[in-house]
Amino acid sequence: MMKKIILYLSAFLPMLFIMWVRESIAPFLDVWAGKIEWTDLYPGPLLIAELTLISGIALALFWLMKNNRKVATKKIKIDVVKNRTAEYYLAYYSLFILSLIGFSLVDIVDIIVLVLLLTILGIVYIKNELYFINPTINIFRSFIYEVEYTSEKERLGKLLISRDKLKTGQIVDIEVSEFEFTFVRRKNEK
C-alpha cells in the first residue's frame, strides 16, 4: 500500500514544486518593489516543511523505482501500440493549472483544501491503479504505451514505459515488474 501512495504522491511533484517556487519568489519580488526590506526576509516554517515534504516524496519515488522488483524479463513483438501519454496529458495538467491558480502554500486554509482534494484524488487513483497517469514518470521516462502482443498463442496487453518511441511490429525486451506497468529495457532492431 505504501508503494501505491508514493506513486500517487509523486504524480504531484511538479505541481507542488512549482507552487513552492511561486511562494518562495514572492518575498523577493516584494523586496525588489520596495514593499519590505532585505532584513525582513526569512524562509517561513511552512515553506521549509513543504520543501522537506517535496524532497522526501522525490527521494521515496527514486528509491521505489530503483528497488522495483523485476518479476521477469521477456522479449516481445508488438502487435498493437497506443500512446497513452497524450491521452491523459490534458487531464493531469488541467488539474495542475487549477491547483496553481487557486491554491497558496502559505495560507493554511488553502493547504487544508489542497490536502482534501489530493486525498480524494488519491483514493480514485489508487483504487483504479492509475499509476501511469504520472507526469513525474513522464518527465523521467518520456512515453507511456499500451501494447498488445502474442505470447504462446495468447493475446496479452501491457502498459509499457519507454524512453524511445515504439511502433507496431517492433521487438523489445521488457522487464515485467510488480506494478501494472513495465519498463522497456531495450529496443531490438529488425
Short mmCIF file of C-alpha atoms in Angstrom, two decimals:
data_model
loop_
_atom_site.label_atom_id
_atom_site.label_comp_id
_atom_site.label_asym_id
_atom_site.label_seq_id
_atom_site.Cartn_x
_atom_site.Cartn_y
_atom_site.Cartn_z
CA MET A 1 0.00 0.00 0.00
CA MET A 2 2.88 2.40 0.80
CA LYS A 3 4.27 1.94 -2.73
CA LYS A 4 0.90 2.93 -4.19
CA ILE A 5 0.78 6.05 -2.03
CA ILE A 6 4.32 7.03 -3.05
CA LEU A 7 3.44 6.59 -6.72
CA TYR A 8 0.31 8.67 -6.25
CA LEU A 9 2.06 11.50 -4.40
CA SER A 10 4.87 11.54 -6.96
CA ALA A 11 2.32 12.44 -9.63
CA PHE A 12 2.03 15.85 -7.99
CA LEU A 13 5.73 16.59 -7.52
CA PRO A 14 5.97 19.01 -10.47
CA MET A 15 2.86 20.88 -9.32
CA LEU A 16 3.99 21.11 -5.69
CA PHE A 17 7.46 22.23 -6.74
CA ILE A 18 6.07 24.98 -8.99
CA MET A 19 3.74 26.14 -6.21
CA TRP A 20 6.67 26.16 -3.76
CA VAL A 21 8.81 28.20 -6.17
CA ARG A 22 5.95 30.67 -6.65
CA GLU A 23 5.58 31.17 -2.90
CA SER A 24 9.36 31.34 -2.35
CA ILE A 25 9.95 34.01 -5.01
CA ALA A 26 7.10 36.30 -3.88
CA PRO A 27 9.03 37.81 -0.92
CA PHE A 28 12.00 38.65 -3.17
CA LEU A 29 9.65 40.45 -5.52
CA ASP A 30 8.33 42.44 -2.54
CA VAL A 31 11.91 43.48 -1.70
CA TRP A 32 12.51 44.49 -5.31
CA ALA A 33 9.26 46.51 -5.34
CA GLY A 34 10.31 48.25 -2.11
CA LYS A 35 7.44 46.86 -0.02
CA ILE A 36 9.76 45.18 2.51
CA GLU A 37 13.46 45.32 3.44
CA TRP A 38 16.03 42.58 2.93
CA THR A 39 16.26 42.17 6.68
CA ASP A 40 12.58 41.14 6.76
CA LEU A 41 13.24 38.11 4.55
CA TYR A 42 13.31 34.74 6.21
CA PRO A 43 12.12 31.35 4.98
CA GLY A 44 8.81 30.62 6.63
CA PRO A 45 8.43 27.36 8.54
CA LEU A 46 5.64 26.26 6.17
CA LEU A 47 7.85 26.70 3.10
CA ILE A 48 10.70 24.78 4.75
CA ALA A 49 8.32 21.96 5.75
CA GLU A 50 6.87 21.86 2.22
CA LEU A 51 10.31 21.68 0.60
CA THR A 52 11.20 18.87 3.01
CA LEU A 53 7.99 17.02 2.04
CA ILE A 54 8.61 17.52 -1.70
CA SER A 55 12.20 16.28 -1.33
CA GLY A 56 11.05 13.29 0.72
CA ILE A 57 8.49 12.26 -1.90
CA ALA A 58 11.07 12.65 -4.68
CA LEU A 59 13.61 10.52 -2.79
CA ALA A 60 10.96 7.89 -2.00
CA LEU A 61 9.99 7.71 -5.69
CA PHE A 62 13.64 7.39 -6.72
CA TRP A 63 14.17 4.62 -4.15
CA LEU A 64 10.96 2.87 -5.25
CA MET A 65 11.92 2.87 -8.92
CA LYS A 66 15.47 1.69 -8.18
CA ASN A 67 14.24 -1.12 -5.94
CA ASN A 68 11.33 -2.14 -8.15
CA ARG A 69 11.26 -5.93 -8.03
CA LYS A 70 11.57 -7.34 -11.53
CA VAL A 71 9.49 -10.49 -11.88
CA ALA A 72 10.78 -11.46 -15.33
CA THR A 73 12.46 -10.24 -18.49
CA LYS A 74 10.73 -11.02 -21.78
CA LYS A 75 11.32 -10.40 -25.45
CA ILE A 76 8.09 -9.44 -27.19
CA LYS A 77 6.97 -8.39 -30.64
CA ILE A 78 4.46 -5.53 -30.50
CA ASP A 79 1.24 -6.27 -32.40
CA VAL A 80 -0.70 -3.11 -31.46
CA VAL A 81 0.66 0.05 -29.85
CA LYS A 82 -1.23 3.03 -28.44
CA ASN A 83 0.42 6.11 -26.91
CA ARG A 84 -1.31 6.69 -23.56
CA THR A 85 0.75 9.75 -22.60
CA ALA A 86 -1.13 12.09 -24.91
CA GLU A 87 -4.47 10.64 -23.80
CA TYR A 88 -4.05 11.81 -20.21
CA TYR A 89 -1.96 14.91 -20.84
CA LEU A 90 -4.84 17.37 -20.55
CA ALA A 91 -6.37 15.59 -17.57
CA TYR A 92 -3.45 15.92 -15.18
CA TYR A 93 -2.13 19.20 -16.49
CA SER A 94 -5.54 20.84 -16.23
CA LEU A 95 -5.58 19.73 -12.58
CA PHE A 96 -2.13 21.29 -12.16
CA ILE A 97 -3.29 24.57 -13.67
CA LEU A 98 -6.34 24.59 -11.40
CA SER A 99 -4.15 23.97 -8.37
CA LEU A 100 -1.57 26.56 -9.36
CA ILE A 101 -4.17 29.26 -9.90
CA GLY A 102 -6.36 28.58 -6.90
CA PHE A 103 -4.08 27.49 -4.07
CA SER A 104 -1.34 29.08 -1.99
CA LEU A 105 1.15 27.08 0.05
CA VAL A 106 1.37 29.75 2.74
CA ASP A 107 -2.35 30.06 3.50
CA ILE A 108 -3.43 27.33 5.95
CA VAL A 109 -6.99 27.16 4.54
CA ASP A 110 -5.63 26.61 1.01
CA ILE A 111 -3.28 23.90 2.31
CA ILE A 112 -6.18 22.08 4.02
CA VAL A 113 -8.35 22.29 0.87
CA LEU A 114 -5.42 21.09 -1.29
CA VAL A 115 -4.79 18.15 1.04
CA LEU A 116 -8.50 17.21 0.92
CA LEU A 117 -8.51 17.44 -2.89
CA LEU A 118 -5.37 15.32 -3.16
CA THR A 119 -6.82 12.78 -0.71
CA ILE A 120 -9.99 12.36 -2.78
CA LEU A 121 -7.95 12.08 -5.99
CA GLY A 122 -5.64 9.62 -4.24
CA ILE A 123 -8.48 7.29 -3.36
CA VAL A 124 -9.62 7.23 -7.00
CA TYR A 125 -6.04 6.92 -8.30
CA ILE A 126 -5.12 4.01 -6.02
CA LYS A 127 -8.45 2.12 -6.35
CA ASN A 128 -8.24 2.26 -10.16
CA GLU A 129 -4.47 1.61 -10.31
CA LEU A 130 -3.82 4.65 -12.49
CA TYR A 131 -0.06 4.66 -11.84
CA PHE A 132 0.77 5.50 -15.42
CA ILE A 133 -1.03 8.86 -15.13
CA ASN A 134 2.03 10.41 -13.59
CA PRO A 135 3.83 13.40 -15.10
CA THR A 136 6.89 12.74 -12.95
CA ILE A 137 7.35 9.35 -14.62
CA ASN A 138 6.69 11.05 -17.95
CA ILE A 139 9.44 13.57 -17.23
CA PHE A 140 11.97 10.83 -16.48
CA ARG A 141 10.79 8.11 -18.87
CA SER A 142 9.10 10.10 -21.66
CA PHE A 143 6.47 7.79 -23.22
CA ILE A 144 3.75 5.53 -21.84
CA TYR A 145 2.24 2.99 -24.22
CA GLU A 146 -0.49 0.40 -24.09
CA VAL A 147 0.63 -2.52 -26.23
CA GLU A 148 -0.77 -5.86 -27.26
CA TYR A 149 1.49 -8.78 -28.05
CA THR A 150 1.18 -12.52 -28.57
CA SER A 151 2.79 -14.88 -26.08
CA GLU A 152 2.37 -18.63 -26.54
CA LYS A 153 -0.62 -18.10 -28.87
CA GLU A 154 -2.37 -15.92 -26.29
CA ARG A 155 -3.01 -12.21 -26.89
CA LEU A 156 -1.80 -10.14 -23.93
CA GLY A 157 -1.89 -6.42 -23.12
CA LYS A 158 0.59 -4.41 -21.09
CA LEU A 159 1.39 -0.82 -20.17
CA LEU A 160 4.96 -0.02 -21.20
CA ILE A 161 7.11 2.91 -20.17
CA SER A 162 9.79 3.60 -22.75
CA ARG A 163 12.35 6.32 -23.41
CA ASP A 164 12.01 5.61 -27.12
CA LYS A 165 9.01 5.77 -29.39
CA LEU A 166 7.55 2.32 -30.07
CA LYS A 167 5.97 1.07 -33.29
CA THR A 168 3.85 -1.87 -34.35
CA GLY A 169 6.00 -4.85 -35.33
CA GLN A 170 8.93 -3.79 -33.18
CA ILE A 171 10.69 -6.34 -30.95
CA VAL A 172 11.59 -5.11 -27.46
CA ASP A 173 12.94 -6.54 -24.23
CA ILE A 174 10.67 -5.72 -21.30
CA GLU A 175 11.18 -6.00 -17.56
CA VAL A 176 7.94 -7.22 -16.04
CA SER A 177 7.66 -5.74 -12.55
CA GLU A 178 5.37 -5.88 -9.57
CA PHE A 179 3.47 -2.83 -10.83
CA GLU A 180 0.81 -2.66 -13.50
CA PHE A 181 3.30 -1.04 -15.84
CA THR A 182 6.54 -2.39 -17.29
CA PHE A 183 9.76 -0.73 -18.38
CA VAL A 184 11.16 -1.30 -21.85
CA ARG A 185 14.75 -2.29 -21.28
CA ARG A 186 15.96 -2.31 -24.84
CA LYS A 187 14.65 -1.92 -28.36
CA ASN A 188 15.79 -4.60 -30.75
CA GLU A 189 16.33 -3.58 -34.35
CA LYS A 190 14.73 -5.74 -37.00
#
